Rosetta silent file (secondary structure, phi, psi, omega in degrees, C-alpha in Angstrom):
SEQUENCE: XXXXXXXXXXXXXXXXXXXXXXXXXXXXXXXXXXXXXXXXXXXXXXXXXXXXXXXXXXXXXXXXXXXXXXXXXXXXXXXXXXXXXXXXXXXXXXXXXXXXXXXXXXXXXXXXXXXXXXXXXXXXXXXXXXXXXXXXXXXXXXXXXXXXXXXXXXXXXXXXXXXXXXXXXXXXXXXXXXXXXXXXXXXXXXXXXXXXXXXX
SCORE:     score description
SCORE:     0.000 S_00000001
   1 L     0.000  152.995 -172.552  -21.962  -41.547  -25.011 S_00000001
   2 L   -82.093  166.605 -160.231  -20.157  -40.250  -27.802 S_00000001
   3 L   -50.562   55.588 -156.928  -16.480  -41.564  -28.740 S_00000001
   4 E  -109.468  143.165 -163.613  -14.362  -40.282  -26.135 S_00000001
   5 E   -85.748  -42.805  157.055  -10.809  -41.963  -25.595 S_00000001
   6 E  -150.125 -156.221  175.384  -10.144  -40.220  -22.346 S_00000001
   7 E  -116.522  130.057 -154.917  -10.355  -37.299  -19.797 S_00000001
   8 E  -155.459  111.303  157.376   -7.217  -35.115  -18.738 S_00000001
   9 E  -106.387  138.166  158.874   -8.054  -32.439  -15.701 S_00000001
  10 E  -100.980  126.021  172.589   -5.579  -29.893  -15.082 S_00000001
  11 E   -98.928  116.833  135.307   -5.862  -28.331  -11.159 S_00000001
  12 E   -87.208  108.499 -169.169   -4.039  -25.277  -10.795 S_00000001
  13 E  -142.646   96.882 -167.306   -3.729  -23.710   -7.376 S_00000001
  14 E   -62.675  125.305  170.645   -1.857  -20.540   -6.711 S_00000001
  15 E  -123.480  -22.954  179.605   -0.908  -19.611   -3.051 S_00000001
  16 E  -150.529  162.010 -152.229    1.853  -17.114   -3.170 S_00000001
  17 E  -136.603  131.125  154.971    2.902  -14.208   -5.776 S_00000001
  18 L    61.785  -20.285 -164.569    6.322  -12.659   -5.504 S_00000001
  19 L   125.692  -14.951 -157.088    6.743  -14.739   -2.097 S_00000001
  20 E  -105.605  128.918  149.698    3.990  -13.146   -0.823 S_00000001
  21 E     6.892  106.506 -176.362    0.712  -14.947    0.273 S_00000001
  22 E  -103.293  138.306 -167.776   -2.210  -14.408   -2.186 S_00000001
  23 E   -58.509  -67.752 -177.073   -5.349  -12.714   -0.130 S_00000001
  24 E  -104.608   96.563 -155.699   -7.705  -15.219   -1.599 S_00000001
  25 E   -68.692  163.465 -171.636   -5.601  -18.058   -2.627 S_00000001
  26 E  -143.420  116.061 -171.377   -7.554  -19.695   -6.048 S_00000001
  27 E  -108.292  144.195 -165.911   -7.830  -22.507   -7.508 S_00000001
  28 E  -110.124  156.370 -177.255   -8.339  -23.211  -11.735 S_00000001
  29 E  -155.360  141.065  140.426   -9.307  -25.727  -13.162 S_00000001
  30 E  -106.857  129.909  179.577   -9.434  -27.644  -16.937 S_00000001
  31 E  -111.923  109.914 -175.719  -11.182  -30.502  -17.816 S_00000001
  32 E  -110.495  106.382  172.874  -10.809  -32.136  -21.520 S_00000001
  33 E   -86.407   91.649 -168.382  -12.553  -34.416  -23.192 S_00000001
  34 E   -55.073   80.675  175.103  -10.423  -36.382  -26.160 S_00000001
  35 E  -100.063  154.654  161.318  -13.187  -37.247  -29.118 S_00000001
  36 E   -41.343  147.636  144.752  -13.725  -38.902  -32.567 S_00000001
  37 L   -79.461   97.400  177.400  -14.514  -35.425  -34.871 S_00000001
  38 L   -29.675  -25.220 -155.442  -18.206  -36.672  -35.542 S_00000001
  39 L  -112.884   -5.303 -173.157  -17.639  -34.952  -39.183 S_00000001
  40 L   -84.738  157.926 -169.559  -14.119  -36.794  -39.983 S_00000001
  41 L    47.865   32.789  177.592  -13.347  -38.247  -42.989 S_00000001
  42 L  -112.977    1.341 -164.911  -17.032  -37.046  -44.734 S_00000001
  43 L    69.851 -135.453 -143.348  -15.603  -33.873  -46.379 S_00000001
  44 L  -116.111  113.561  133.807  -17.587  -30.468  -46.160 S_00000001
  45 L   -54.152   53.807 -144.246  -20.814  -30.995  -43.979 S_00000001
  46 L   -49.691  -58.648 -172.099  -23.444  -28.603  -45.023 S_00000001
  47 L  -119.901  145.505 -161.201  -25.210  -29.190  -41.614 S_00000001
  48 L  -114.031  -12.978 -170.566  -23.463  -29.682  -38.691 S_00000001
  49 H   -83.134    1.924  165.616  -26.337  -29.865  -36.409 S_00000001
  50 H   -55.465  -63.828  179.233  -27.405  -33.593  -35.668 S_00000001
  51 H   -66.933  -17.589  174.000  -24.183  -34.148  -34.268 S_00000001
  52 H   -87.635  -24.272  172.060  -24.159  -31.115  -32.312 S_00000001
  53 H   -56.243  -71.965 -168.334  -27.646  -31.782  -30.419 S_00000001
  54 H   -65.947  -10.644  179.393  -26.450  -35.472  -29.851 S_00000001
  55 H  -117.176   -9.897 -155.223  -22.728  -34.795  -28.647 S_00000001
  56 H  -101.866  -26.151  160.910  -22.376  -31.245  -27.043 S_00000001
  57 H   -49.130  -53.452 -178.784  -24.814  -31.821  -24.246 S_00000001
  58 H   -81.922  -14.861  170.478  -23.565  -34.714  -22.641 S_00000001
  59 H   -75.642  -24.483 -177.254  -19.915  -33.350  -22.979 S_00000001
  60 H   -74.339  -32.903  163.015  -20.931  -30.245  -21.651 S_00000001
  61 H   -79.037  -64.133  165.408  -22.169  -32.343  -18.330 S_00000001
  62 H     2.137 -103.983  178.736  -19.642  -34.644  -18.262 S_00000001
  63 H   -13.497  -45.606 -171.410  -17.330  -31.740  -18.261 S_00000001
  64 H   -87.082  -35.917  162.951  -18.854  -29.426  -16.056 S_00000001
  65 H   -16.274  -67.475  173.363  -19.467  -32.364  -13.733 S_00000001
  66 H   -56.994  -58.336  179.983  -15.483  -32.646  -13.105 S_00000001
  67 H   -40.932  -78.228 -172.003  -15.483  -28.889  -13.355 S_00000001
  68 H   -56.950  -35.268 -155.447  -17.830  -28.963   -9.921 S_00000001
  69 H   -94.559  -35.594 -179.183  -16.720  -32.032   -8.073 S_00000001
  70 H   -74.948  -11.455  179.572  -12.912  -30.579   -8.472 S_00000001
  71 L  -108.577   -4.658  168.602  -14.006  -26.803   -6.771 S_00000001
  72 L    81.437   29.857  156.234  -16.355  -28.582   -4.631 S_00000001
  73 L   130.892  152.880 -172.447  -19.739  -27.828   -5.687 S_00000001
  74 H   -47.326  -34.234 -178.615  -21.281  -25.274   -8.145 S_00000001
  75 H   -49.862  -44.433  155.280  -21.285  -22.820   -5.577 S_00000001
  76 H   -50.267  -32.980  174.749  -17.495  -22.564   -5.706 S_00000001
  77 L   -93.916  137.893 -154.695  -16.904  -21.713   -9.235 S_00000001
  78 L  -126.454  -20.745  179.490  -16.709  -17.804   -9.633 S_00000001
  79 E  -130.166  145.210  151.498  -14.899  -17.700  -13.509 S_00000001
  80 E  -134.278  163.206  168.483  -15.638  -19.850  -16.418 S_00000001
  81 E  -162.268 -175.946  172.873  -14.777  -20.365  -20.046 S_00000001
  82 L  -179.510  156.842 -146.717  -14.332  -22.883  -22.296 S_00000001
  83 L  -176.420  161.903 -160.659  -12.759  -23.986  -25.651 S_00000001
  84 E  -120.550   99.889  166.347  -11.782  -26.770  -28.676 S_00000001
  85 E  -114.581  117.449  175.211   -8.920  -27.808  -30.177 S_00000001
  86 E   -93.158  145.643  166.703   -9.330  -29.653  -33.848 S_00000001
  87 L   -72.187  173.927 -179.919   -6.639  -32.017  -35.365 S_00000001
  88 L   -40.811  -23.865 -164.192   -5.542  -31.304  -38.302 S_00000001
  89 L   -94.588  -14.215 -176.615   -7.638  -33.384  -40.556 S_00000001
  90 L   -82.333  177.828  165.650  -11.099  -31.178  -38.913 S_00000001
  91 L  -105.153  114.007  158.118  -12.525  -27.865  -39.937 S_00000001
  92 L    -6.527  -38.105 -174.575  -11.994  -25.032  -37.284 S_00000001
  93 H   -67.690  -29.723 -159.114  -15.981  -24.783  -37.627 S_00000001
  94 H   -53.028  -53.911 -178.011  -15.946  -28.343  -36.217 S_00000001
  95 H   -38.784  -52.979 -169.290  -14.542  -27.093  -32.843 S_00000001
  96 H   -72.384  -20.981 -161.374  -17.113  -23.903  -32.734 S_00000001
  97 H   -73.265  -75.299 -145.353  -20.332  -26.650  -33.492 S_00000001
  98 L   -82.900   34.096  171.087  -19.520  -28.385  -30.333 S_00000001
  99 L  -174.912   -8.807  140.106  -18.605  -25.444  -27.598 S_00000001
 100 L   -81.844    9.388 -162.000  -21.038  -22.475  -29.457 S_00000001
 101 L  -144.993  169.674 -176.365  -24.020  -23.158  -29.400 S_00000001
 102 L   -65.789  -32.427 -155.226  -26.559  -23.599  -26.279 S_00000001
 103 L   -64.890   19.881 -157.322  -26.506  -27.407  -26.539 S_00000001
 104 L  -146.786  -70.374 -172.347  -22.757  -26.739  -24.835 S_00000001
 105 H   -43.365  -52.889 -167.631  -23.277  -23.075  -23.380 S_00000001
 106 H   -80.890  -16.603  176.599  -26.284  -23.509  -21.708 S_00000001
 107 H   -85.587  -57.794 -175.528  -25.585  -26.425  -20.357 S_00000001
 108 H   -69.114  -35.396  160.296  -22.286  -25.761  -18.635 S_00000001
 109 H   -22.902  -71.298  153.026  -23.906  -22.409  -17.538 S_00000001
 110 H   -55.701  -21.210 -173.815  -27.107  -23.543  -15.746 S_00000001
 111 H  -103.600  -23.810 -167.353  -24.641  -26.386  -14.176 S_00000001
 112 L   -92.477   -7.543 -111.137  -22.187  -23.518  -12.847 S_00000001
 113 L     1.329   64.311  172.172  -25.299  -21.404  -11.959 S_00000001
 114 L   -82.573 -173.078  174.533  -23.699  -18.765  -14.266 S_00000001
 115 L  -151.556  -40.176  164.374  -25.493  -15.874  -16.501 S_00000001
 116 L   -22.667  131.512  160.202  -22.540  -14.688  -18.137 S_00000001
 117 L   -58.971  166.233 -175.119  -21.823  -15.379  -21.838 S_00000001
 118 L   -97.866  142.741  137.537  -18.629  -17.780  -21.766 S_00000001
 119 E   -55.119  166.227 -175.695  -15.719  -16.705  -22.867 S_00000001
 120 L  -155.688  172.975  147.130  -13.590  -19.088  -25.363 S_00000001
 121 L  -137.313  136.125  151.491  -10.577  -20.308  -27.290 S_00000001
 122 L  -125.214   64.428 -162.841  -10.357  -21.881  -30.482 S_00000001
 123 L   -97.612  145.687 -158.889   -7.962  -23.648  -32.299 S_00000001
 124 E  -110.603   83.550  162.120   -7.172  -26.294  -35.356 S_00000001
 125 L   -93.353  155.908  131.994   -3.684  -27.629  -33.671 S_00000001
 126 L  -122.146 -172.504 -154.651   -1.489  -30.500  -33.604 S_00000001
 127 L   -64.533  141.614 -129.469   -1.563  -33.114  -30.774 S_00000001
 128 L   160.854  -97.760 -146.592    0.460  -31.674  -28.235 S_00000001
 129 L   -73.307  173.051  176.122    0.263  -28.030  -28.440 S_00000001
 130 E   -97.788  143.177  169.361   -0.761  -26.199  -25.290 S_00000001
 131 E  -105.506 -177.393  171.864   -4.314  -24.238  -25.336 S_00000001
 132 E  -150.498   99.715 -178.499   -4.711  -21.683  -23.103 S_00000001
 133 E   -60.256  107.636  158.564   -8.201  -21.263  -21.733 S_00000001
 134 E   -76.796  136.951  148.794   -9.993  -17.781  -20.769 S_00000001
 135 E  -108.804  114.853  154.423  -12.066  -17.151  -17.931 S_00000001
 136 E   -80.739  171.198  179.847  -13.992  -14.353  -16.607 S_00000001
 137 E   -47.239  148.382 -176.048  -16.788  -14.067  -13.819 S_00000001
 138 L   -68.431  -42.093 -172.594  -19.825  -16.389  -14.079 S_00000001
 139 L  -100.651  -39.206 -160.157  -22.407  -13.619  -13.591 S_00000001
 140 L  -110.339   66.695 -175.405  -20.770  -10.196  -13.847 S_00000001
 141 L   -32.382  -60.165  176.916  -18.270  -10.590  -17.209 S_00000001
 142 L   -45.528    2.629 -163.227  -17.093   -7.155  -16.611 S_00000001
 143 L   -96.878  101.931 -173.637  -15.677   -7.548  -13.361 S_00000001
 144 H   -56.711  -37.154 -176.583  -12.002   -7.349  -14.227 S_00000001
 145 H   -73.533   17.625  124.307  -10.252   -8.866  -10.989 S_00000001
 146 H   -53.252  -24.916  162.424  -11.577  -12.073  -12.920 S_00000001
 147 L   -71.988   82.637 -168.620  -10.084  -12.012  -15.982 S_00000001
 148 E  -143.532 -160.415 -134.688   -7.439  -14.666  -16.131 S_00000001
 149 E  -152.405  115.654  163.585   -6.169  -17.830  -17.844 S_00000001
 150 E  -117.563  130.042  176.946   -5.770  -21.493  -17.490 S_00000001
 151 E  -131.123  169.005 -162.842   -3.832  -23.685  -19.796 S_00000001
 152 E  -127.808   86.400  160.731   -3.755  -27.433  -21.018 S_00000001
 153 E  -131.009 -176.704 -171.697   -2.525  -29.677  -22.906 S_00000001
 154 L  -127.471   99.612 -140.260   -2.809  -33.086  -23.535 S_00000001
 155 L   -68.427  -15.879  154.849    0.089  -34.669  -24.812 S_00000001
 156 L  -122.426   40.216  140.516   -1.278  -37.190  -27.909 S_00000001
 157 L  -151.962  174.633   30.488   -3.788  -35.239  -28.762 S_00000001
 158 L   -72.714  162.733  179.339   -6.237  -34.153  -30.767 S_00000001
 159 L  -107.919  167.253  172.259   -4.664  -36.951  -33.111 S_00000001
 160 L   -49.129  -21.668 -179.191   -6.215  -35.847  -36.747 S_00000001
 161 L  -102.540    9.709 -147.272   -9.464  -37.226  -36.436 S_00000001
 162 E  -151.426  147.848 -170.156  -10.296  -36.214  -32.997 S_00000001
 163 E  -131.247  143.250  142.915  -11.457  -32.850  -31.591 S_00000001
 164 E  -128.107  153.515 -149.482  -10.635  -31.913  -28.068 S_00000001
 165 E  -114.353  109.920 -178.091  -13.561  -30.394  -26.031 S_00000001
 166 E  -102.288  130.432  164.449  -12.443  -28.356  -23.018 S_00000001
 167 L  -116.973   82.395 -153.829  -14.414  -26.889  -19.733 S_00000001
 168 E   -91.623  152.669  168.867  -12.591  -24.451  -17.377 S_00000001
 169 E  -150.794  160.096  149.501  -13.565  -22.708  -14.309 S_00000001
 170 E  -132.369  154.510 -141.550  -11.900  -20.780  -11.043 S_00000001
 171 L  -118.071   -2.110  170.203  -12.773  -20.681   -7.643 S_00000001
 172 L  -156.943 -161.665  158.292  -11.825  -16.917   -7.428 S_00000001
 173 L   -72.031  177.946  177.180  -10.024  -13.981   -8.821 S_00000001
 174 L   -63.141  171.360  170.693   -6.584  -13.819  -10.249 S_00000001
 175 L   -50.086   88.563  165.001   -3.750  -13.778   -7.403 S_00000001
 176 L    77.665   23.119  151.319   -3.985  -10.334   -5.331 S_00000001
 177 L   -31.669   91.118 -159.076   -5.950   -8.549   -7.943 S_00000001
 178 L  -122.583   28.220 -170.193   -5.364   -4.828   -7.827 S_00000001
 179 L  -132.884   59.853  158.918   -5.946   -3.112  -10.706 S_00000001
 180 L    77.811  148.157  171.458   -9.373   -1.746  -10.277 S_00000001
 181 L  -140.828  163.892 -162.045  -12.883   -2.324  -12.076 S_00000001
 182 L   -70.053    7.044 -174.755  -14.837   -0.394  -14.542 S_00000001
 183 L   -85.904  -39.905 -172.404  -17.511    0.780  -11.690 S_00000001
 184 L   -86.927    9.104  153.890  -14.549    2.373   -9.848 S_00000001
 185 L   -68.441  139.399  175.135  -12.556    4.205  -13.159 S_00000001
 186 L   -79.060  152.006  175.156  -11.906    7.140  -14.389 S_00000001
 187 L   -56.728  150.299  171.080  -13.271    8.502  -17.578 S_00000001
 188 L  -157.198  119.994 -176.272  -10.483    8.604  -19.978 S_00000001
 189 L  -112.259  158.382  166.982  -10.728    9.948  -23.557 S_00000001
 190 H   -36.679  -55.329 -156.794   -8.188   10.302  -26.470 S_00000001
 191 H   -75.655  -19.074  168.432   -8.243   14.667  -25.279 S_00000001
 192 H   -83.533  -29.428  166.977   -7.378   13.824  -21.869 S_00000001
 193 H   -56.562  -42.070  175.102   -4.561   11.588  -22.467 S_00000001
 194 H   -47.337  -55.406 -165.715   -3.186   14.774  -24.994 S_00000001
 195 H   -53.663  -68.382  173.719   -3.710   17.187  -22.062 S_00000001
 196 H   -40.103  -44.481  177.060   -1.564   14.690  -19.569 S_00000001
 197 H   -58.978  -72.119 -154.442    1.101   14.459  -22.263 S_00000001
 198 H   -72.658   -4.937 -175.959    1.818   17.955  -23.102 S_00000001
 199 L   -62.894  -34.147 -161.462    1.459   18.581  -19.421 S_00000001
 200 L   -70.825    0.000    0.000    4.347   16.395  -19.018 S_00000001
């Protein structure tokens, strides 16, 4: 396995809104994996992809692993996304090698049974900062009562040399999700918005 110093899950799990009871209560979840940056202290890497074959697979099971066993089986996760934060001393690209490409996507995907493209964050931080992970639906991206947010951080790192490699999921929609989806919308153009206005 590739360098990793440790593992930091965040559980979130929302039950009430305003006071009031959320109809499907839901729980999120991030999982982070703290690594050497494969590429530190080599300069500018022309090819990044040796290291991305040999490290982004097994973090992407690892990851998704946690990701399953905390929502209680693949079956259970309904949003995913997932995202990188490099220290300072990495290249931004470093982050995208390891959580773009299939050896990462495709992995956590096929482990969620998703179809969806992933959603992401990416950032060159230092150790610390909070990220704040998107997720949408595994199969249907568009499906809006899905679009929501988990965040993370992990408080000494990335250290400069180190990348951290994040896997998120949810076990439902956001809390009491009410604002509609694009099957059920109205058309709405620029000339209709005019019309409402001067109407006004």
């Amino acid at each position: 396995m590739t360098d990793i110093r440790k593992v930091v899950a965040v559980v979130d799990e929302v039950l009430l809104e305003l006071g009031r009871p959320v109809a499907a209560p839901v729980r999120r979840v991030a999982v982070a994996a703290v690594i050497r940056n494969p590429w530190a202290g080599r300069g500018f890497v022309a090819d990044l992809q040796p290291e991305v074959e040999s490290v982004a697979p097994e973090l992407a099971q690892l990851l998704t692993g946690r990701l399953i066993a905390e929502l209680g089986g693949a079956d259970r996760v309904e949003a995913f996304g997932k995202a990188a934060v490099v220290g300072l001393d990495g290249e931004a690209e470093h982050g995208g090698a390891l959580i773009h490409t299939p050896y990462f996507g495709n992995v956590l995907r096929e482990m969620t049974e998703g179809t969806s493209i992933i959603v992401f964050n990416d950032e060159r931080l230092p150790a610390g900062e909070p990220l704040t992970v998107p997720l949408w639906h595994k199969t249907a991206a568009a499906t809006r009562s899905h679009y929501q947010t988990v965040q993370i951080r992990v408080p000494d790192a990335p250290r400069p040399d180190e990348i951290v490699v994040i896997a998120a999921a949810a076990s439902g929609p956001r809390p009491n999700a009410r604002i509609g989806d694009r099957r059920t919308d109205p058309v709405v153009r620029l000339a209709d918005l005019e019309k409402l206005e001067s109407a006004r």
